[in-house]
Amino acid sequence: QLDSSLSSRPFTSSKLGAIDRVFPRVLTSQLLRFAVEQWDNVRIAALARSISVRVARLAHTQAKFSRKALRFLCKKVGKMDLTDPSTPYALVEIAAARAAKEEEGVEEKESKTKAASGFGLVPSQQPKDLFGAKAAPKPMSKKKGTGIYGPEIRALAKVITMTKRLIERTDVVGAGDSTTNEEHKGDNPLAESEAKSKAFDEKEEKLVWTVDDDKKLIQSNIQPAYKPKTFDFGGGASSSNFNFSGASSVGSVGGGGGIPLFGPIKSGATTVGTSKGTKFDAKWREERKKMFKDLEQSLIQAWLKVNIDNQRGLSIMGDMMRDVSWIITQSSRNTMWNMQADGGEQYNQQQSISLNRRGAQQALESLARGDDSARDNTLFFQLMTSLKSWPAERYRVKQHMRVFKVSFTGEAGIDGGGLYRETISEMCKEVSNPLLKILTPCPNSNNKVGRNRDTMVPSPLPPASEGTARAKQCEALVFLGRMMGMSIRSSVLLPLRLAPAVWKQIVCQNVTIDDILGVDLLSFNMAEAMMESSDCDQFDMTFDQTFTGVTADQRLCPLVPYGKRIKVTYGLRSTYSSLLRDFRNHEFREQVDLIRKGMADVVPKTALMLFDGPELEKAVCGVNSVDIALLKRHTVYQGGYSQSALVIQYFWEVMENRFDNELRQKYLQFVWGRSRLPIDEMKWEHPMKISRMNRADPDRVLPVSHTCFFQLDLPEYTNAETLYQRLKVAIESCSVFDMG
């Protein structure tokens, strides 16, 4: 009963506080001891693990634990190998969270009378060992029982403390230029006011230091002249190395080639606040970057020590670390990726499979007529069935490698890469078709309002009573996740259009209200209108709503038992609004978990969690817009053409000025079998080739593509208009049938 109570969602801080009041110290200590003692008990191990997760949440609050129970836990944790994936992370987190709480209590007492050092933290939040203070922080009081925690737990406690302070930070307010007041002292008030106003305008952008400024600083070339501080997790890590097996230098790129998966971090959320005025000079910036470098080193070492891949809310420490992962620099992320994802043996053999593409087209037509039995004949399900017996290792291919070779039944063609890419593109088109019931348009698309109307979300799972259909859809989502993981490894991009909220949930990022509005604006506008209604008498006449929500596939779903019969009244409008928000936030969580499970079969979860939502989308799908300048840099000319040839100038004029982004993507599909360019220039397998097609009357001929070789055979058209018309007909009317 207790486990059921603690596992209900949402698990908010106020609910934690209520649990702290209900369950006294003796009971929380008994829960902790039970979880530790029964961890290896086969009969009730699942219950012990479940309770340990709940107790880990309590450990981050003021819940009381007896010294005896804590000593018992720390003795157990002290014998564990924290690098072992089977380590019970919840028990480790309990000890680390309790050590952090005790240390926090001591530091608050020590820093009550100390002034802020201008980094956007209140005095009680100043992390002394990260702000360049000469004096080392005092050890925690023995009265707090700190002797029971070993060095590894103390190090993890430091990570909890620092990440919490970083999350709770405020913006830093600049002090301005002190010479301005002196210069105009004694002048008339109007002139002084104008001078101050001018000085403020000139420095306006520099007077407040935000989270975005921190992200730019982290990616800057400022190199603090110091040795970064790290916490030893028992492996004897030096100050400049990761404490992984086979660790390499922070600045180096390992893993046999070093693939830069992460671009510059862009703007994020900003917390508004104030602190003592500070001059953002070079010395201040250097000290601030030093602070982040210290925390980065500790965060990197802790990344493999906690359950970083848990669902949001199951590990408070994991949530905190993911929320501040933006402080890990691009070079460090690349190194961590290469160590975790590329360190093992990769599969480099290919097996041929045969697919019936014409049969798949007929299956889609049958599905449109209502014949659900035709789903198994679609290209996606043909591919899933063919690869069903393959182990996950077969998807772990090297960059630019193919998982399989493909041939199409009844069609000529040898797969030199073009048919493979065409198969991937056709598969993604089918997945995005609601008839397959894997993905469905988001509510904003159905309602034709709001943002992201061209994006998809996972389709609702069939009820448990439809066991076969539910199992098949779950299998399809896991397979889709494996293909997404394969895409990250091989750089064979998948043209999927998932809503931003889905990408964030895959990597366990916090989904905000803005993300939910980007999926379903209409429902929340209605809920907001209910909340703003002040006329109790008119409410029932204005709103005729029951306790139901509309699923992504346009079905009514009760928000509470018998919700279809319960009318939303003026007094219940707040409850309805909260339930609706929670419903939309968790509607496709189970489906996202299945996609993540498939991805984790191919990419280690710890490496997957290095991405944020937008970064993951780019790694899987590439850049949505076609960068013509980038395409130009990766184009070569053959058969007598050169960059200065008149027809080549016509070609680029059409691509830049006559084609919109949709037509450019169709052109890429026509000539390369994929609709998006690689993320960066290092991921180009080979350049685009434009070759002369010799014809007696070129204006009457269509261009020809060779997708295996990323090649366009272009007739020597006499003007730009003819080239535009012929190329447009080719890319909109032709497919890759009978082409290699």
XYZ file of C-alpha atoms in Angstrom:
740
model
C 0.000 0.000 0.000
C 2.840 2.358 0.829
C 4.639 1.591 -2.423
C 1.434 2.248 -4.369
C 0.949 5.563 -2.560
C 4.480 6.766 -3.200
C 4.473 5.730 -6.857
C 1.420 7.778 -7.859
C 2.031 10.721 -10.196
C 2.711 13.589 -10.288
C 5.255 13.309 -7.491
C 5.660 16.975 -6.527
C 7.762 18.656 -3.859
C 4.632 19.485 -1.891
C 3.682 15.810 -1.879
C 7.161 14.927 -0.662
C 6.686 17.387 2.181
C 3.358 15.803 3.050
C 4.956 12.338 3.116
C 7.702 13.666 5.395
C 5.054 14.815 7.845
C 3.081 11.575 7.691
C 5.968 9.119 7.933
C 8.130 9.759 10.980
C 11.834 9.050 11.286
C 11.382 5.530 12.605
C 9.249 4.486 9.602
C 11.493 6.029 6.933
C 14.467 4.322 8.562
C 12.616 1.000 8.537
C 11.798 1.490 4.845
C 15.459 2.179 4.105
C 16.655 -0.854 6.030
C 14.047 -3.050 4.340
C 15.148 -1.890 0.872
C 18.806 -2.634 1.662
C 18.227 -5.979 3.342
C 15.839 -7.340 0.718
C 17.691 -6.075 -2.354
C 18.948 -9.542 -3.256
C 15.836 -11.395 -2.089
C 14.499 -12.943 -5.280
C 10.954 -13.214 -3.959
C 10.462 -9.536 -3.138
C 13.412 -7.935 -4.901
C 11.104 -5.909 -7.184
C 9.287 -4.428 -4.197
C 12.577 -3.617 -2.468
C 13.845 -1.865 -5.587
C 10.599 0.051 -5.980
C 10.631 1.212 -2.362
C 14.295 2.223 -2.627
C 13.377 4.598 -5.470
C 10.695 6.227 -3.292
C 13.066 6.464 -0.336
C 15.671 8.044 -2.620
C 13.160 10.820 -3.257
C 12.645 11.266 0.478
C 16.416 11.453 0.986
C 16.483 14.759 -0.948
C 14.066 16.343 1.565
C 14.030 16.752 5.341
C 12.983 13.153 5.939
C 14.749 11.699 8.973
C 16.901 8.566 8.857
C 18.457 6.943 11.884
C 22.272 6.712 12.065
C 21.961 2.950 12.370
C 20.010 2.661 9.095
C 22.389 5.045 7.310
C 25.460 3.162 8.530
C 23.919 -0.080 7.323
C 23.244 1.468 3.899
C 26.705 3.024 3.549
C 28.352 -0.248 4.498
C 26.360 -1.939 1.735
C 27.127 0.793 -0.826
C 30.816 0.815 0.137
C 31.171 -2.747 -1.154
C 29.586 -1.960 -4.523
C 31.351 -1.331 -7.817
C 29.806 1.938 -8.954
C 30.934 1.313 -12.549
C 28.899 -1.906 -12.736
C 25.609 -1.368 -14.665
C 23.803 -3.687 -12.236
C 24.622 -1.421 -9.264
C 21.465 -0.418 -7.331
C 21.714 3.290 -8.098
C 18.762 4.168 -5.884
C 20.687 3.018 -2.789
C 23.727 5.023 -3.904
C 21.543 8.085 -4.415
C 20.015 7.765 -0.932
C 23.452 7.894 0.675
C 24.681 10.714 -1.586
C 21.521 12.790 -1.106
C 21.694 12.415 2.686
C 25.374 13.391 2.706
C 24.515 16.434 0.567
C 21.729 17.474 2.936
C 24.047 17.255 5.939
C 26.802 19.177 4.170
C 24.307 21.809 3.062
C 23.248 22.360 6.663
C 26.836 22.980 7.718
C 27.627 25.282 4.795
C 24.521 27.390 5.428
C 25.673 28.028 8.986
C 29.197 28.889 7.858
C 28.109 31.299 5.115
C 25.357 33.250 6.896
C 27.496 36.345 7.367
C 29.504 36.107 4.121
C 28.730 38.336 1.140
C 27.888 36.996 -2.322
C 30.782 36.894 -4.735
C 28.717 38.087 -7.685
C 28.043 34.809 -9.460
C 24.266 34.916 -9.161
C 24.015 32.824 -5.987
C 22.829 33.965 -2.571
C 25.434 33.777 0.240
C 24.213 30.434 1.527
C 24.650 29.008 -1.971
C 28.297 29.938 -2.516
C 30.213 26.752 -3.412
C 33.509 27.700 -1.802
C 35.609 25.095 -3.563
C 34.356 26.229 -6.999
C 34.699 29.975 -6.715
C 38.436 30.244 -6.308
C 38.457 30.743 -2.543
C 41.907 30.209 -1.054
C 40.677 28.541 2.093
C 39.367 25.026 1.698
C 35.846 24.406 3.039
C 35.649 23.086 6.549
C 34.801 19.407 6.870
C 31.292 18.545 7.912
C 30.657 18.370 11.590
C 31.211 14.997 13.187
C 27.899 15.503 14.937
C 26.283 15.121 11.538
C 27.674 11.624 11.238
C 29.773 12.313 8.140
C 32.253 9.622 9.030
C 29.847 7.000 7.725
C 30.162 8.273 4.131
C 33.079 7.129 2.003
C 34.926 9.331 -0.542
C 32.786 8.190 -3.480
C 29.539 9.079 -1.731
C 30.985 12.427 -0.583
C 31.993 13.184 -4.177
C 28.491 12.406 -5.456
C 27.083 14.560 -2.663
C 29.195 17.440 -3.983
C 27.673 16.960 -7.435
C 24.163 17.103 -5.945
C 25.012 20.285 -4.050
C 26.576 22.071 -7.009
C 23.938 21.096 -9.566
C 21.173 22.179 -7.211
C 22.822 25.574 -6.771
C 23.267 25.938 -10.494
C 19.607 25.116 -11.160
C 18.464 27.592 -8.476
C 20.853 30.344 -9.613
C 19.684 33.844 -10.508
C 20.830 36.256 -13.182
C 23.874 38.340 -12.282
C 23.407 42.110 -12.378
C 26.366 44.181 -13.545
C 27.694 47.160 -11.615
C 28.147 49.451 -14.639
C 31.024 51.870 -15.162
C 31.985 53.609 -11.923
C 33.808 56.429 -13.785
C 30.571 57.815 -15.181
C 29.375 59.196 -11.850
C 32.749 60.753 -11.059
C 33.012 62.356 -14.480
C 29.696 64.141 -14.168
C 29.781 64.881 -10.457
C 28.653 68.428 -9.854
C 27.123 68.918 -13.304
C 23.519 69.926 -13.667
C 21.038 67.092 -12.920
C 19.701 66.966 -16.481
C 23.152 66.495 -18.052
C 24.048 63.899 -15.445
C 20.824 62.025 -16.104
C 21.402 62.085 -19.873
C 24.986 60.856 -19.431
C 23.843 58.016 -17.187
C 21.126 57.097 -19.662
C 23.634 57.072 -22.531
C 26.089 54.970 -20.528
C 23.309 52.530 -19.654
C 22.222 52.250 -23.305
C 25.788 51.521 -24.378
C 26.165 48.787 -21.735
C 22.591 47.541 -21.614
C 23.379 44.117 -23.017
C 26.251 43.636 -20.579
C 24.532 44.747 -17.364
C 22.748 41.416 -16.821
C 24.508 38.056 -17.081
C 22.071 35.272 -17.955
C 22.151 31.516 -18.457
C 22.569 32.132 -22.191
C 25.724 34.145 -21.441
C 27.033 31.217 -19.393
C 26.467 28.838 -22.294
C 28.366 31.149 -24.653
C 31.163 31.502 -22.117
C 31.493 27.730 -21.760
C 31.878 27.362 -25.538
C 34.322 30.288 -25.784
C 38.082 30.039 -26.193
C 38.837 31.487 -22.760
C 41.246 29.075 -21.069
C 41.559 29.594 -17.303
C 45.178 29.341 -16.147
C 44.562 26.658 -13.542
C 44.284 22.947 -13.053
C 40.663 21.787 -12.854
C 39.559 20.329 -9.564
C 38.025 16.846 -9.557
C 36.670 14.458 -6.986
C 38.264 11.024 -6.920
C 35.753 8.196 -7.314
C 38.210 5.556 -6.282
C 39.922 5.175 -9.653
C 42.675 7.690 -8.995
C 41.610 10.020 -11.781
C 43.980 12.854 -12.494
C 42.799 16.426 -12.752
C 42.814 16.405 -16.540
C 41.427 12.944 -17.321
C 38.069 11.215 -17.155
C 37.885 8.422 -14.632
C 36.688 5.846 -17.163
C 38.470 2.692 -18.135
C 40.874 3.627 -20.922
C 40.375 7.292 -20.074
C 41.681 9.897 -22.455
C 42.390 13.584 -22.168
C 39.502 16.034 -21.997
C 40.663 17.862 -25.073
C 41.346 14.793 -27.154
C 38.885 12.805 -29.183
C 39.037 9.044 -28.847
C 37.186 6.172 -30.402
C 39.078 5.997 -33.666
C 38.217 9.139 -35.547
C 36.347 11.421 -33.178
C 32.885 12.207 -34.560
C 31.775 15.715 -33.441
C 28.099 14.949 -32.791
C 27.438 18.074 -30.763
C 27.347 21.578 -32.192
C 27.394 24.812 -30.193
C 24.785 24.866 -27.452
C 22.037 27.374 -28.167
C 19.882 29.492 -25.893
C 17.915 27.951 -23.053
C 15.708 28.958 -20.159
C 16.745 31.893 -18.002
C 15.942 32.363 -14.327
C 15.269 35.978 -13.479
C 16.741 37.411 -10.313
C 19.360 39.737 -8.944
C 22.620 39.668 -7.095
C 25.229 42.147 -6.026
C 26.478 44.319 -8.902
C 29.492 42.865 -10.690
C 31.824 44.080 -13.445
C 31.984 41.453 -16.149
C 35.663 41.971 -16.910
C 38.156 39.404 -18.204
C 39.172 38.296 -14.728
C 35.557 37.759 -13.692
C 34.847 35.735 -16.849
C 37.935 33.603 -16.288
C 36.933 32.840 -12.708
C 33.410 32.012 -13.803
C 34.640 29.641 -16.506
C 36.922 28.050 -13.902
C 33.876 27.413 -11.730
C 32.062 25.672 -14.583
C 35.143 23.674 -15.578
C 35.432 22.326 -12.043
C 31.772 21.340 -12.000
C 32.069 19.844 -15.488
C 34.848 17.518 -14.340
C 32.813 16.329 -11.366
C 29.688 15.911 -13.495
C 31.581 13.855 -16.087
C 32.874 11.466 -13.444
C 29.437 11.129 -11.841
C 27.686 10.521 -15.195
C 28.283 6.762 -15.045
C 27.797 6.486 -11.288
C 24.082 7.259 -11.119
C 21.048 6.051 -13.039
C 21.132 8.912 -15.530
C 18.739 7.137 -17.913
C 15.767 6.800 -15.567
C 12.353 8.218 -16.389
C 11.829 11.799 -15.320
C 11.028 11.849 -11.610
C 12.449 8.420 -10.704
C 15.892 9.793 -9.857
C 16.077 13.345 -8.565
C 19.852 13.304 -8.888
C 19.609 12.049 -12.487
C 17.095 14.796 -13.305
C 19.367 17.446 -11.823
C 22.425 16.227 -13.726
C 20.549 16.159 -17.034
C 19.223 19.681 -16.396
C 22.760 21.090 -16.088
C 24.402 18.910 -18.744
C 24.800 22.036 -20.887
C 27.951 22.832 -18.904
C 29.685 19.817 -20.528
C 31.637 21.279 -23.439
C 31.476 20.007 -26.994
C 34.950 18.426 -26.897
C 34.161 16.658 -23.620
C 30.875 15.346 -25.000
C 32.619 13.998 -28.078
C 35.153 12.219 -25.881
C 32.447 10.757 -23.632
C 30.467 9.649 -26.703
C 33.462 7.905 -28.250
C 34.274 6.159 -24.974
C 30.756 4.929 -24.333
C 29.274 4.390 -27.796
C 32.274 3.605 -29.986
C 34.476 1.744 -27.550
C 33.078 -1.715 -28.216
C 33.256 -3.944 -31.270
C 31.028 -2.790 -34.112
C 29.272 -4.948 -36.650
C 30.652 -4.499 -40.166
C 28.925 -7.227 -42.231
C 25.828 -6.885 -44.365
C 23.067 -9.327 -45.191
C 20.716 -8.998 -48.142
C 16.959 -8.829 -47.671
C 14.181 -8.720 -50.240
C 11.221 -6.355 -49.987
C 8.054 -6.131 -52.071
C 7.602 -2.439 -52.682
C 4.652 -2.756 -55.054
C 2.945 -5.041 -52.535
C 3.541 -2.399 -49.858
C 1.797 0.223 -51.994
C -1.189 -2.081 -52.452
C -1.239 -2.698 -48.687
C -1.500 1.045 -48.013
C -4.439 1.238 -50.418
C -6.115 -1.658 -48.594
C -5.535 0.028 -45.228
C -7.211 3.168 -46.567
C -10.248 1.021 -47.370
C -10.310 -0.300 -43.785
C -8.544 -3.639 -44.198
C -6.281 -3.707 -41.111
C -4.927 -7.150 -42.017
C -2.890 -5.530 -44.819
C -0.631 -3.778 -42.301
C 1.835 -6.668 -42.262
C 2.501 -6.182 -45.988
C 3.651 -2.572 -45.679
C 7.327 -1.861 -46.205
C 7.900 -0.994 -42.533
C 6.444 -4.267 -41.255
C 8.165 -6.269 -44.007
C 11.462 -4.773 -42.874
C 10.679 -5.360 -39.192
C 9.821 -9.004 -39.879
C 13.006 -9.522 -41.907
C 15.197 -8.085 -39.140
C 13.205 -9.542 -36.237
C 15.672 -12.315 -35.488
C 18.708 -10.039 -35.669
C 20.460 -9.266 -32.378
C 20.921 -5.647 -31.381
C 24.643 -5.852 -32.206
C 23.789 -6.007 -35.921
C 22.544 -2.405 -35.762
C 25.791 -1.086 -34.233
C 27.468 -0.244 -37.508
C 30.267 2.199 -38.229
C 29.712 5.590 -39.781
C 28.393 5.444 -43.380
C 27.957 1.656 -43.098
C 24.662 -0.009 -44.025
C 22.845 -2.442 -41.762
C 21.664 -4.494 -44.739
C 21.545 -4.635 -48.532
C 18.146 -4.539 -50.178
C 16.572 -5.800 -53.370
C 13.025 -5.083 -54.518
C 10.869 -7.972 -55.716
C 10.184 -7.738 -59.435
C 12.475 -4.735 -59.928
C 15.895 -4.481 -61.482
C 18.705 -2.760 -59.652
C 21.813 -3.441 -57.602
C 22.030 -1.820 -54.203
C 25.147 0.311 -54.098
C 23.601 2.465 -51.371
C 20.781 4.175 -53.237
C 18.194 1.430 -52.765
C 19.119 1.232 -49.081
C 18.569 4.966 -48.575
C 15.359 4.806 -50.589
C 14.130 1.989 -48.338
C 14.855 4.069 -45.231
C 13.029 7.090 -46.685
C 10.007 5.015 -47.777
C 9.918 3.356 -44.359
C 9.780 6.757 -42.644
C 6.999 7.917 -44.966
C 4.955 4.864 -44.002
C 5.643 5.311 -40.283
C 4.306 8.860 -40.589
C 1.094 7.522 -42.126
C -1.609 7.339 -39.393
C -2.993 4.189 -41.046
C -0.074 2.182 -39.609
C -1.035 3.397 -36.095
C 2.587 3.977 -35.068
C 2.679 7.764 -35.356
C -0.202 10.188 -35.729
C -0.445 13.949 -36.402
C -0.296 16.035 -33.240
C -3.558 17.698 -32.076
C -2.393 21.089 -33.372
C -2.242 19.530 -36.842
C -5.745 18.084 -36.561
C -7.135 21.345 -35.165
C -5.127 23.535 -37.605
C -3.956 25.878 -34.846
C -0.702 26.670 -33.069
C 2.848 25.546 -33.784
C 4.369 22.285 -35.034
C 1.403 21.418 -37.243
C 3.654 19.331 -39.469
C 4.860 17.089 -36.638
C 3.818 13.681 -35.360
C 3.426 12.061 -31.948
C 3.234 8.338 -31.055
C -0.210 6.819 -31.569
C -2.021 5.643 -28.428
C -1.450 1.972 -27.612
C -4.404 -0.429 -27.952
C -5.981 -1.463 -24.630
C -4.632 -4.480 -22.775
C -7.711 -6.454 -23.862
C -6.387 -6.328 -27.452
C -3.246 -8.243 -26.543
C -2.035 -9.137 -30.049
C -2.500 -5.657 -31.511
C -0.862 -4.047 -28.477
C 2.134 -6.399 -28.606
C 2.658 -5.712 -32.329
C 2.551 -1.942 -31.847
C 5.005 -2.176 -28.943
C 7.328 -4.270 -31.112
C 7.052 -1.693 -33.905
C 8.030 1.160 -31.562
C 11.076 -0.747 -30.285
C 12.112 -1.464 -33.892
C 11.676 2.214 -34.777
C 13.932 3.068 -31.813
C 16.597 0.647 -33.094
C 16.519 2.269 -36.517
C 16.901 5.683 -34.860
C 19.907 4.396 -32.913
C 21.347 3.008 -36.143
C 20.885 6.445 -37.716
C 22.989 8.097 -35.004
C 25.811 5.600 -35.468
C 25.846 5.392 -39.264
C 24.766 8.959 -40.174
C 22.061 7.521 -42.470
C 19.404 10.056 -41.548
C 15.720 9.286 -40.963
C 13.312 11.947 -42.296
C 10.994 11.858 -39.278
C 8.996 14.842 -38.034
C 8.373 14.215 -34.352
C 7.120 16.997 -32.089
C 9.808 18.695 -29.934
C 8.150 17.333 -26.772
C 8.749 13.754 -28.001
C 12.477 14.308 -28.583
C 12.803 15.814 -25.102
C 10.991 12.900 -23.478
C 13.247 10.374 -25.227
C 16.263 11.873 -23.422
C 14.287 12.409 -20.173
C 14.366 16.205 -20.448
C 11.846 18.303 -18.581
C 8.778 18.979 -20.743
C 7.547 22.533 -20.218
C 4.129 24.090 -20.684
C 5.423 25.673 -23.874
C 6.305 22.214 -25.213
C 2.793 20.962 -24.440
C 1.244 24.018 -26.113
C 3.331 23.128 -29.154
C 1.373 19.858 -29.309
C -2.147 20.839 -28.193
C -2.958 24.547 -28.063
C -6.741 24.332 -28.358
C -7.370 22.240 -25.239
C -5.194 24.466 -23.103
C -6.796 27.633 -24.426
C -10.129 26.227 -23.313
C -8.749 25.257 -19.882
C -7.242 28.717 -19.506
C -10.539 30.338 -20.428
C -12.214 28.230 -17.720
C -9.668 29.397 -15.139
C -10.164 33.049 -16.111
C -13.943 32.801 -15.855
C -15.187 34.776 -12.850
C -18.935 34.382 -13.293
C -20.109 31.257 -11.533
C -23.655 31.569 -12.895
C -22.561 31.906 -16.515
C -19.931 29.151 -16.345
C -22.319 26.231 -16.985
C -23.887 28.081 -19.907
C -20.503 28.889 -21.463
C -18.687 25.577 -20.966
C -20.203 22.179 -21.653
C -17.275 19.922 -20.805
C -16.867 16.594 -19.049
C -13.740 15.214 -17.370
C -12.327 13.906 -20.644
C -9.419 14.682 -22.911
C -8.990 14.057 -26.613
C -6.187 11.665 -27.527
C -3.799 12.354 -30.378
C -5.879 10.065 -32.636
C -9.060 12.016 -31.846
C -10.658 9.667 -29.298
C -12.248 10.739 -26.014
C -10.351 9.523 -22.959
C -11.717 9.890 -19.395
C -9.352 11.785 -17.080
C -10.895 10.139 -13.998
C -13.034 7.016 -13.570
C -16.424 7.629 -15.198
C -15.060 10.951 -16.446
C -17.420 10.957 -19.434
C -20.342 11.324 -16.986
C -18.815 13.979 -14.720
C -19.414 17.569 -15.807
C -16.787 20.253 -15.189
C -18.326 22.819 -12.854
C -17.045 26.190 -11.712
C -15.713 24.674 -8.487
C -13.966 21.818 -10.330
C -12.405 23.850 -13.142
C -8.989 23.992 -11.439
C -8.964 20.205 -10.953
C -9.913 19.667 -14.593
C -7.168 21.999 -15.822
C -4.542 20.174 -13.753
C -5.723 16.729 -14.901
C -5.776 17.810 -18.546
C -2.226 19.109 -18.348
C -1.040 15.893 -16.698
C -2.874 13.791 -19.298
C -1.237 15.559 -22.236
C 2.175 15.448 -20.567
C 2.027 11.676 -19.997
C -0.188 10.595 -22.901
C 2.611 8.963 -24.906
C 5.156 8.301 -22.156
C 4.827 4.517 -22.499
C 5.362 4.731 -26.262
C 8.403 6.986 -25.796
C 9.832 4.485 -23.288
C 9.602 1.779 -25.957
C 11.365 3.979 -28.536
C 14.090 4.749 -25.982
C 14.420 1.038 -25.223
C 15.061 0.320 -28.902
C 17.587 3.144 -29.171
C 19.376 1.905 -26.043
C 19.859 -1.478 -27.732
C 22.077 0.295 -30.267
C 23.427 3.344 -28.379
C 24.329 3.088 -24.650
C 21.822 4.990 -22.527
C 24.533 7.017 -20.831
C 25.716 8.179 -24.265
C 22.144 8.825 -25.410
C 21.529 11.084 -22.404
C 24.360 13.374 -23.569
C 21.908 14.792 -26.119
C 19.185 17.299 -25.445
C 15.971 17.179 -27.481
C 17.024 19.414 -30.429
C 20.478 17.795 -30.591
C 18.940 14.324 -30.744
C 16.598 15.390 -33.556
C 19.551 16.694 -35.586
C 21.573 13.532 -34.938
C 18.708 11.287 -36.122
C 17.078 13.447 -38.813
C 19.718 15.971 -39.861
C 19.055 19.658 -40.508
C 15.545 20.336 -41.787
C 16.463 23.233 -44.097
C 18.671 22.536 -47.129
C 21.802 24.676 -46.884
C 22.629 25.581 -50.499
C 26.027 27.036 -49.571
C 26.926 23.766 -47.839
C 25.722 21.746 -50.838
C 27.805 23.920 -53.175
C 30.944 23.268 -51.160
C 30.372 19.543 -51.552
C 29.713 19.476 -55.302
C 32.087 18.363 -58.063
C 31.572 18.650 -61.823
C 32.268 15.991 -64.466
C 32.014 15.368 -68.206
C 33.248 18.795 -69.234
C 31.198 20.874 -66.791
C 32.859 23.352 -64.449
C 31.624 25.801 -61.851
C 31.707 28.614 -64.435
C 29.644 26.724 -67.049
C 26.466 28.571 -67.998
C 24.138 25.631 -67.283
C 25.724 25.183 -63.839
C 24.999 28.834 -63.080
C 21.395 28.241 -64.206
C 21.240 25.222 -61.880
C 22.337 27.092 -58.747
C 20.093 30.042 -59.621
C 17.107 27.672 -59.717
C 18.124 25.947 -56.470
C 18.606 29.251 -54.621
C 15.827 31.442 -56.030
C 13.171 29.258 -57.678
C 12.982 26.201 -55.403
C 11.534 26.474 -51.926
C 12.819 24.241 -49.124
C 10.263 21.521 -49.911
C 11.417 21.275 -53.530
C 15.059 21.270 -52.421
C 14.316 18.313 -50.157
C 12.566 16.542 -53.038
C 15.624 17.199 -55.190
C 17.865 15.578 -52.551
C 15.494 12.622 -52.418
C 15.631 12.341 -56.218
C 19.400 12.530 -56.524
C 20.541 10.930 -53.231
C 17.630 8.931 -51.780
C 17.469 11.138 -48.642
C 15.785 14.456 -47.974
C 18.202 16.051 -45.499
C 21.847 17.007 -45.550
C 24.259 15.659 -42.911
C 24.608 17.620 -39.657
C 28.148 18.808 -40.344
C 30.728 18.699 -43.092
C 32.680 15.842 -41.509
C 29.738 13.485 -42.060
C 29.649 13.694 -45.880
C 30.211 10.254 -47.340
C 30.963 11.645 -50.809
C 30.226 14.884 -52.715
C 27.370 15.516 -55.113
C 28.410 15.011 -58.736
C 26.906 16.954 -61.649
C 27.794 15.300 -64.937
C 27.125 16.396 -68.535
C 24.385 14.460 -70.359
C 25.106 14.664 -74.089
C 21.912 14.946 -76.122
C 21.227 16.436 -79.555
C 18.216 18.407 -78.282
C 18.892 18.932 -74.518
C 15.823 21.123 -73.871
C 13.531 18.129 -74.543
C 15.265 15.754 -72.119
C 14.769 15.212 -68.389
C 17.785 14.938 -66.061
C 18.702 11.503 -64.661
C 19.872 10.632 -61.142
C 22.088 7.861 -59.723
C 21.276 7.735 -56.021
C 24.024 5.262 -55.173
C 26.635 7.782 -56.240
C 24.833 11.047 -55.372
C 25.039 11.983 -59.062
C 22.913 14.108 -61.392
C 23.245 13.733 -65.163
C 22.266 17.215 -66.335
C 21.549 18.089 -69.996
C 23.045 21.366 -71.213
C 19.824 23.407 -71.106
C 19.809 26.681 -72.992
C 18.116 28.809 -70.307
C 17.207 28.812 -66.608
C 13.437 28.520 -67.193
C 13.809 25.278 -69.146
C 16.116 23.853 -66.500
C 13.596 24.778 -63.796
C 10.685 23.113 -65.605
C 12.548 19.902 -66.540
C 14.174 19.441 -63.124
C 10.874 20.099 -61.325
C 9.073 17.476 -63.458
C 11.852 14.961 -62.811
C 11.908 15.297 -59.028
C 8.104 15.384 -58.632
C 7.245 12.579 -61.060
C 10.051 10.039 -60.825
C 10.917 7.500 -58.172
C 13.940 5.289 -57.809
C 12.356 2.249 -59.486
C 14.870 0.340 -61.557
C 17.769 2.522 -60.426
C 20.807 1.546 -58.388
